């Protein structure tokens, strides 16, 4: 069983920064490097979209659309935690941010894979990020 718990969301002004985190626990996720992991977000009235992901092994990262150059995904292996550093925030970044994990890697987790479409086995409950202008 896998539990993903997000934290670190909040309210900031445009141009500000946050670091949101996803703590992974459970008997089958002792090392997050064995999982494709990523961040998704859902803004009010919009579809869920992929933000960033990191492949098994914890080296290869992918960023999507408007967050490129502003967001950084990383892992703390000692804490079994996934992070997302979000800089230069814009009001359009306002959303609920979700952590996801799946044991499949390689093509599944790649830029053209289905993980970015939201086909992940495990999901967290989300953390809210609100950016004011």
XYZ file of C-alpha atoms in Angstrom:
133
model
C 0.000 0.000 0.000
C 1.165 3.506 -0.802
C 0.287 6.784 0.881
C 1.160 10.152 -0.598
C 0.724 13.229 1.565
C 1.249 16.696 0.109
C 2.174 19.783 2.087
C 3.554 23.278 1.620
C 0.795 24.965 -0.315
C -0.400 28.436 0.551
C -1.256 31.917 -0.648
C 1.390 34.126 -2.231
C 1.575 37.222 -4.392
C 2.534 37.075 -8.039
C 6.284 36.691 -8.435
C 6.591 34.783 -5.191
C 7.815 31.255 -4.515
C 6.736 28.136 -2.683
C 8.073 24.637 -2.195
C 5.451 21.951 -2.060
C 6.270 18.443 -0.904
C 4.906 14.932 -1.163
C 5.854 12.436 1.528
C 5.604 8.834 0.366
C 5.061 5.979 2.794
C 3.898 2.395 2.776
C 5.295 -1.065 2.507
C 5.613 -0.982 -1.283
C 7.209 2.439 -1.731
C 10.258 2.236 0.500
C 12.335 4.009 -2.174
C 10.642 6.563 -4.429
C 13.378 6.064 -7.017
C 11.582 2.859 -7.959
C 8.530 4.869 -8.975
C 7.619 7.286 -11.715
C 6.471 10.308 -9.748
C 5.041 13.643 -10.664
C 2.932 16.679 -9.958
C -0.411 17.541 -11.499
C -2.711 20.464 -10.927
C -6.348 21.321 -11.378
C -7.476 24.911 -11.543
C -11.114 25.873 -10.927
C -13.199 25.040 -13.971
C -10.331 23.406 -15.815
C -9.107 19.903 -16.555
C -6.305 18.350 -14.545
C -2.928 18.852 -16.212
C 0.554 17.489 -15.744
C 3.107 19.894 -14.294
C 6.329 17.934 -13.927
C 7.502 14.366 -13.510
C 10.612 12.384 -12.668
C 11.358 8.922 -13.962
C 12.398 5.832 -12.034
C 15.989 6.223 -10.915
C 15.322 9.805 -9.927
C 17.412 11.405 -12.684
C 15.339 12.181 -15.786
C 12.824 14.984 -15.361
C 10.051 16.362 -17.557
C 8.310 19.732 -17.430
C 5.168 20.708 -19.250
C 3.946 23.824 -21.020
C 3.870 27.070 -19.073
C 5.857 25.924 -16.026
C 9.114 25.315 -17.888
C 11.874 27.450 -16.441
C 9.883 28.339 -13.326
C 9.244 25.005 -11.591
C 11.804 22.431 -10.442
C 10.997 18.866 -9.443
C 13.355 17.006 -7.127
C 13.557 14.130 -4.688
C 14.910 13.779 -1.152
C 15.712 10.085 -1.016
C 16.587 10.076 2.678
C 13.096 11.434 3.464
C 11.356 9.526 0.635
C 9.856 12.836 -0.396
C 9.123 14.495 -3.723
C 9.426 18.278 -3.954
C 8.274 20.914 -6.391
C 9.949 24.307 -6.171
C 7.656 26.848 -7.750
C 9.158 30.245 -8.562
C 7.928 33.406 -10.253
C 4.363 32.376 -9.558
C 1.557 33.773 -11.687
C -2.156 34.054 -10.891
C -2.805 31.373 -13.522
C -0.777 28.939 -11.381
C -3.592 28.989 -8.827
C -4.765 25.385 -8.481
C -4.900 22.303 -6.325
C -1.601 20.495 -6.780
C -1.553 16.702 -6.601
C 1.302 14.247 -6.226
C 1.116 10.967 -8.138
C 3.188 7.804 -8.260
C 3.307 4.642 -10.339
C 5.774 1.735 -10.381
C 6.056 1.809 -14.184
C 8.935 3.715 -15.689
C 10.666 4.092 -19.031
C 8.323 4.872 -21.915
C 5.320 5.021 -19.565
C 6.929 7.857 -17.614
C 8.492 9.646 -20.561
C 7.440 12.941 -22.094
C 5.234 11.028 -24.555
C 4.026 8.450 -22.038
C 0.627 8.070 -20.486
C 1.715 9.062 -16.986
C 1.452 12.717 -17.988
C -2.155 12.037 -18.997
C -2.888 11.108 -15.412
C -2.703 7.311 -15.580
C -1.042 6.914 -12.177
C -1.829 4.221 -9.654
C -1.430 6.324 -6.521
C -2.552 9.865 -5.748
C -2.326 12.247 -2.860
C -5.152 14.427 -1.557
C -3.673 17.661 -2.882
C -2.371 20.956 -1.573
C -3.818 24.323 -2.589
C -1.666 27.031 -4.154
C -3.269 30.449 -4.545
C -1.491 33.319 -6.309
C -2.847 36.854 -6.100
C -2.010 39.632 -8.533
